[in-house]
Amino acid sequence: QTVRWHIELQPWASPTPSLNYEASRFLKYISTSQISCEHMNLNSLKGYPETTKKPWSVCLDERFSLIHRIRSKECRLYSLGLGNDDNQFELSMANSGCEVHRFDPSIKSAHIQQGRHLWHHRLSIDWRDPNPAIAAHKLHSNTKKLGTVLNEFGHQKIDVLKADVESAEWKILENLILEDVVEQIGQLVFEVHIHWPGFEVSGNDSTVVRYWYSLLRELELKDFRLFHTYKDLSKPQMFLKKEAFNASSCYTLSWVNTRWK
């Protein structure tokens, strides 16, 4: 298999590049479910109070593997975050018997186990592995690609990948697609930030939005379907540093890999 260096960009939304057309296509895309999911909350499992502050929605319908993996205590969740206090979702998944790994560079120790099923790792998941020369100088340069971590942990599959990484999500998603790591994942729950292009995303505004849209279309080509979308009205209502298009700066999107039955 040949290594891909770039994602396939979708054609422009209009005959000449236009931010209005790109934004309209992209926002419609992230606001429209592609597949229905009846059971989305952990409280649909017995005895779970609805406590999460944000809708980290996973699809627990019988036709997908997650609910069966939870029942057989074989499920695995990776959670990528940056100093986030809201661990309710991770705790619920751990309480239901899932093996939960939280990656957060702000954690005090390298690895902490909390209870039987929850591990905290002082690691930042990134879109590149650190340069060994630089890593040697920086004591805490614990930055790794998700594929590298999977190999090191000996994990073939992740049932759910949750990410709230404050605008690093676009490049991380690109890396997962380019390296085919996304095929090892059953469901993706990502917070996406659109108030600025994101880390290391360059180009003018219409180019940026076309890139975001193209990334999400690549997920669709890999048989991921969007089943839940949440527009966060508590965050600034900004789109690429402008109050425009009735957009929020932050959306939480959930996809299921329909190949994983």
Tab-separated table of C-alpha atoms in Angstrom:
chain	number	residue	atom	x	y	z
A	1	GLN	CA	0.000	0.000	0.000
A	2	THR	CA	1.394	3.366	-0.986
A	3	VAL	CA	1.809	5.995	1.686
A	4	ARG	CA	-0.528	8.949	1.261
A	5	TRP	CA	0.836	12.373	2.043
A	6	HIS	CA	-2.266	14.418	1.313
A	7	ILE	CA	-5.979	13.921	1.498
A	8	GLU	CA	-8.047	14.160	-1.660
A	9	LEU	CA	-9.532	17.648	-1.838
A	10	GLN	CA	-13.158	17.864	-2.912
A	11	PRO	CA	-14.037	20.106	-5.865
A	12	TRP	CA	-14.882	23.673	-4.887
A	13	ALA	CA	-18.502	24.222	-3.885
A	14	SER	CA	-18.908	26.847	-6.634
A	15	PRO	CA	-17.363	27.606	-10.063
A	16	THR	CA	-14.960	30.113	-8.474
A	17	PRO	CA	-13.737	29.760	-4.862
A	18	SER	CA	-16.195	31.488	-2.537
A	19	LEU	CA	-16.263	31.495	1.255
A	20	ASN	CA	-20.058	31.783	1.251
A	21	TYR	CA	-20.492	28.629	-0.796
A	22	GLU	CA	-17.807	26.692	1.090
A	23	ALA	CA	-19.189	27.683	4.495
A	24	SER	CA	-22.745	26.903	3.499
A	25	ARG	CA	-21.791	23.419	2.203
A	26	PHE	CA	-19.610	22.640	5.240
A	27	LEU	CA	-22.093	23.849	7.868
A	28	LYS	CA	-24.926	21.963	6.242
A	29	TYR	CA	-22.733	18.860	6.221
A	30	ILE	CA	-21.825	18.997	9.921
A	31	SER	CA	-25.431	19.758	10.900
A	32	THR	CA	-27.033	16.835	9.078
A	33	SER	CA	-27.113	13.280	10.424
A	34	GLN	CA	-26.395	10.660	7.750
A	35	ILE	CA	-27.726	7.693	9.655
A	36	SER	CA	-30.236	7.349	12.451
A	37	CYS	CA	-29.325	5.995	15.847
A	38	GLU	CA	-32.062	5.172	18.366
A	39	HIS	CA	-29.965	4.652	21.512
A	40	MET	CA	-27.289	7.254	22.033
A	41	ASN	CA	-26.840	7.776	25.739
A	42	LEU	CA	-25.129	5.651	28.325
A	43	ASN	CA	-28.175	6.122	30.529
A	44	SER	CA	-30.022	3.822	28.147
A	45	LEU	CA	-27.834	1.147	29.762
A	46	LYS	CA	-29.291	0.201	33.127
A	47	GLY	CA	-28.658	2.501	36.040
A	48	TYR	CA	-26.869	5.388	34.357
A	49	PRO	CA	-27.895	8.853	35.437
A	50	GLU	CA	-27.664	11.532	32.775
A	51	THR	CA	-24.735	13.504	34.144
A	52	THR	CA	-22.515	14.457	31.230
A	53	LYS	CA	-22.315	18.162	30.637
A	54	LYS	CA	-21.787	17.654	26.912
A	55	PRO	CA	-23.467	15.213	24.576
A	56	TRP	CA	-20.626	12.789	23.995
A	57	SER	CA	-23.004	10.538	22.093
A	58	VAL	CA	-22.152	6.980	21.142
A	59	CYS	CA	-24.452	4.721	19.124
A	60	LEU	CA	-25.668	1.777	21.194
A	61	ASP	CA	-28.005	0.323	18.560
A	62	GLU	CA	-27.930	-3.455	18.262
A	63	ARG	CA	-26.785	-3.358	14.625
A	64	PHE	CA	-23.385	-1.914	15.607
A	65	SER	CA	-20.690	-3.613	17.612
A	66	LEU	CA	-20.325	-1.223	20.550
A	67	ILE	CA	-23.292	-2.374	22.646
A	68	HIS	CA	-22.234	-6.024	22.203
A	69	ARG	CA	-18.644	-5.195	23.154
A	70	ILE	CA	-19.861	-3.363	26.274
A	71	ARG	CA	-22.005	-6.338	27.289
A	72	SER	CA	-19.143	-8.761	26.825
A	73	LYS	CA	-16.767	-6.370	28.681
A	74	GLU	CA	-14.469	-6.184	25.657
A	75	CYS	CA	-14.833	-2.539	24.721
A	76	ARG	CA	-12.027	0.009	24.672
A	77	LEU	CA	-12.237	3.795	24.740
A	78	TYR	CA	-9.409	6.212	24.010
A	79	SER	CA	-10.034	9.763	25.190
A	80	LEU	CA	-7.814	12.605	23.974
A	81	GLY	CA	-7.967	15.814	25.984
A	82	LEU	CA	-6.129	18.851	27.271
A	83	GLY	CA	-6.619	19.464	30.977
A	84	ASN	CA	-10.332	18.716	30.789
A	85	ASP	CA	-12.151	18.333	34.103
A	86	ASP	CA	-15.295	16.767	32.720
A	87	ASN	CA	-14.514	13.039	32.882
A	88	GLN	CA	-18.085	11.908	33.387
A	89	PHE	CA	-18.263	10.133	30.036
A	90	GLU	CA	-14.990	8.276	30.644
A	91	LEU	CA	-16.111	7.233	34.134
A	92	SER	CA	-19.454	5.966	32.800
A	93	MET	CA	-17.695	3.911	30.148
A	94	ALA	CA	-15.249	2.519	32.722
A	95	ASN	CA	-18.150	1.688	35.071
A	96	SER	CA	-19.820	-0.248	32.279
A	97	GLY	CA	-16.703	-2.445	32.070
A	98	CYS	CA	-14.883	-0.740	29.205
A	99	GLU	CA	-11.115	-0.380	29.254
A	100	VAL	CA	-10.644	3.398	29.194
A	101	HIS	CA	-7.408	5.208	28.354
A	102	ARG	CA	-7.242	8.974	28.852
A	103	PHE	CA	-4.393	10.839	27.158
A	104	ASP	CA	-3.676	14.279	28.540
A	105	PRO	CA	-0.279	16.028	28.715
A	106	SER	CA	-1.324	17.881	31.893
A	107	ILE	CA	-1.591	14.702	34.015
A	108	LYS	CA	0.874	14.678	36.957
A	109	SER	CA	2.384	11.181	36.553
A	110	ALA	CA	3.313	9.242	33.435
A	111	HIS	CA	0.621	6.579	34.022
A	112	ILE	CA	-2.062	6.395	36.700
A	113	GLN	CA	-4.647	3.665	37.114
A	114	GLN	CA	-7.947	4.733	38.643
A	115	GLY	CA	-10.213	1.852	39.568
A	116	ARG	CA	-10.224	-1.344	37.572
A	117	HIS	CA	-10.813	0.012	34.102
A	118	LEU	CA	-9.527	3.586	33.839
A	119	TRP	CA	-5.970	4.637	32.985
A	120	HIS	CA	-4.596	8.177	32.695
A	121	HIS	CA	-1.509	8.707	30.530
A	122	ARG	CA	0.632	11.851	30.443
A	123	LEU	CA	0.775	11.856	26.692
A	124	SER	CA	-0.275	14.252	24.006
A	125	ILE	CA	-1.702	12.551	20.923
A	126	ASP	CA	-0.546	14.496	17.918
A	127	TRP	CA	-0.304	14.211	14.125
A	128	ARG	CA	3.418	13.492	14.206
A	129	ASP	CA	5.876	11.659	16.422
A	130	PRO	CA	8.504	13.812	18.112
A	131	ASN	CA	11.888	14.245	16.515
A	132	PRO	CA	14.147	12.134	18.805
A	133	ALA	CA	16.818	14.864	18.851
A	134	ILE	CA	14.353	17.450	20.113
A	135	ALA	CA	12.599	14.985	22.433
A	136	ALA	CA	15.897	14.311	24.216
A	137	HIS	CA	16.161	17.990	25.162
A	138	LYS	CA	12.602	18.407	26.257
A	139	LEU	CA	11.894	16.457	29.410
A	140	HIS	CA	8.165	16.202	28.865
A	141	SER	CA	7.995	16.037	25.107
A	142	ASN	CA	5.545	13.179	25.260
A	143	THR	CA	3.912	13.611	21.892
A	144	LYS	CA	2.950	10.616	19.792
A	145	LYS	CA	0.731	9.708	16.897
A	146	LEU	CA	-2.250	7.519	17.703
A	147	GLY	CA	-0.922	4.731	15.466
A	148	THR	CA	2.334	4.705	17.445
A	149	VAL	CA	0.459	4.454	20.765
A	150	LEU	CA	-1.713	1.609	19.478
A	151	ASN	CA	1.426	-0.302	18.496
A	152	GLU	CA	3.138	0.387	21.815
A	153	PHE	CA	0.078	-0.659	23.831
A	154	GLY	CA	-0.491	-3.702	21.618
A	155	HIS	CA	-4.042	-2.589	20.813
A	156	GLN	CA	-5.483	-3.555	17.428
A	157	LYS	CA	-8.782	-1.735	17.802
A	158	ILE	CA	-10.497	1.117	19.643
A	159	ASP	CA	-14.271	0.927	19.985
A	160	VAL	CA	-14.621	4.652	20.661
A	161	LEU	CA	-12.176	7.503	20.089
A	162	LYS	CA	-13.250	10.681	21.884
A	163	ALA	CA	-11.309	13.880	21.222
A	164	ASP	CA	-11.524	17.339	22.721
A	165	VAL	CA	-8.154	18.742	21.708
A	166	GLU	CA	-8.807	22.459	21.209
A	167	SER	CA	-8.250	22.781	17.434
A	168	ALA	CA	-5.625	20.047	16.984
A	169	GLU	CA	-8.461	17.760	15.835
A	170	TRP	CA	-8.175	18.624	12.126
A	171	LYS	CA	-4.532	17.550	11.777
A	172	ILE	CA	-5.047	14.529	14.056
A	173	LEU	CA	-8.005	13.434	11.921
A	174	GLU	CA	-5.934	13.920	8.772
A	175	ASN	CA	-3.165	11.733	10.227
A	176	LEU	CA	-5.672	8.977	11.175
A	177	ILE	CA	-7.028	9.007	7.615
A	178	LEU	CA	-3.666	9.129	5.824
A	179	GLU	CA	-2.234	6.272	7.908
A	180	ASP	CA	-5.463	4.203	7.773
A	181	VAL	CA	-5.594	4.155	11.573
A	182	VAL	CA	-9.220	5.284	11.340
A	183	GLU	CA	-10.150	1.792	10.110
A	184	GLN	CA	-9.180	0.439	13.543
A	185	ILE	CA	-11.805	2.649	15.192
A	186	GLY	CA	-15.492	1.809	15.700
A	187	GLN	CA	-16.896	5.225	16.615
A	188	LEU	CA	-15.509	8.761	16.628
A	189	VAL	CA	-16.772	11.507	18.921
A	190	PHE	CA	-14.933	14.731	18.147
A	191	GLU	CA	-15.328	18.289	19.247
A	192	VAL	CA	-14.486	20.428	16.214
A	193	HIS	CA	-13.491	24.088	16.467
A	194	ILE	CA	-14.121	26.427	13.576
A	195	HIS	CA	-13.371	29.882	15.010
A	196	TRP	CA	-9.910	29.693	13.405
A	197	PRO	CA	-8.277	27.279	10.897
A	198	GLY	CA	-6.688	25.057	13.565
A	199	PHE	CA	-3.085	24.141	14.287
A	200	GLU	CA	-0.904	24.053	11.153
A	201	VAL	CA	-3.874	24.488	8.827
A	202	SER	CA	-2.995	27.216	6.338
A	203	GLY	CA	-4.574	28.975	3.398
A	204	ASN	CA	-7.215	31.630	2.915
A	205	ASP	CA	-10.651	31.162	4.480
A	206	SER	CA	-12.337	29.403	1.559
A	207	THR	CA	-9.332	27.027	1.193
A	208	VAL	CA	-9.497	26.174	4.905
A	209	VAL	CA	-13.216	25.367	4.808
A	210	ARG	CA	-12.764	23.240	1.676
A	211	TYR	CA	-10.008	21.317	3.517
A	212	TRP	CA	-12.246	20.728	6.572
A	213	TYR	CA	-15.068	19.528	4.334
A	214	SER	CA	-12.727	17.261	2.339
A	215	LEU	CA	-11.462	15.649	5.548
A	216	LEU	CA	-14.977	14.771	6.649
A	217	ARG	CA	-15.818	13.427	3.194
A	218	GLU	CA	-12.774	11.135	3.503
A	219	LEU	CA	-14.346	9.709	6.658
A	220	GLU	CA	-17.487	9.025	4.664
A	221	LEU	CA	-15.424	7.200	2.014
A	222	LYS	CA	-14.105	5.006	4.852
A	223	ASP	CA	-17.734	4.087	5.714
A	224	PHE	CA	-18.105	6.411	8.683
A	225	ARG	CA	-21.546	7.968	9.025
A	226	LEU	CA	-22.472	10.990	11.114
A	227	PHE	CA	-25.265	10.029	13.523
A	228	HIS	CA	-25.256	12.925	15.975
A	229	THR	CA	-24.352	16.582	15.758
A	230	TYR	CA	-24.480	19.181	18.524
A	231	LYS	CA	-24.038	22.909	18.055
A	232	ASP	CA	-22.604	24.420	21.237
A	233	LEU	CA	-24.466	27.664	21.870
A	234	SER	CA	-22.541	28.311	25.092
A	235	LYS	CA	-19.364	28.996	23.074
A	236	PRO	CA	-18.681	32.179	21.050
A	237	GLN	CA	-20.704	32.185	17.843
A	238	MET	CA	-17.733	32.619	15.509
A	239	PHE	CA	-16.726	31.221	12.132
A	240	LEU	CA	-13.099	31.882	11.135
A	241	LYS	CA	-12.878	34.913	13.459
A	242	LYS	CA	-16.108	36.427	12.166
A	243	GLU	CA	-19.647	36.440	13.456
A	244	ALA	CA	-21.054	34.865	10.328
A	245	PHE	CA	-23.253	32.127	8.868
A	246	ASN	CA	-25.123	31.664	12.168
A	247	ALA	CA	-22.316	29.263	13.156
A	248	SER	CA	-21.015	28.326	16.574
A	249	SER	CA	-17.261	28.112	17.129
A	250	CYS	CA	-17.699	24.584	18.435
A	251	TYR	CA	-19.636	21.456	17.384
A	252	THR	CA	-19.595	17.947	18.827
A	253	LEU	CA	-19.875	15.326	16.065
A	254	SER	CA	-20.348	11.569	16.418
A	255	TRP	CA	-19.690	9.015	13.671
A	256	VAL	CA	-20.061	5.260	13.535
A	257	ASN	CA	-17.929	3.020	11.350
A	258	THR	CA	-20.633	1.078	9.507
A	259	ARG	CA	-18.139	-1.661	8.591
A	260	TRP	CA	-18.028	-2.634	12.264
A	261	LYS	CA	-21.167	-4.696	12.663
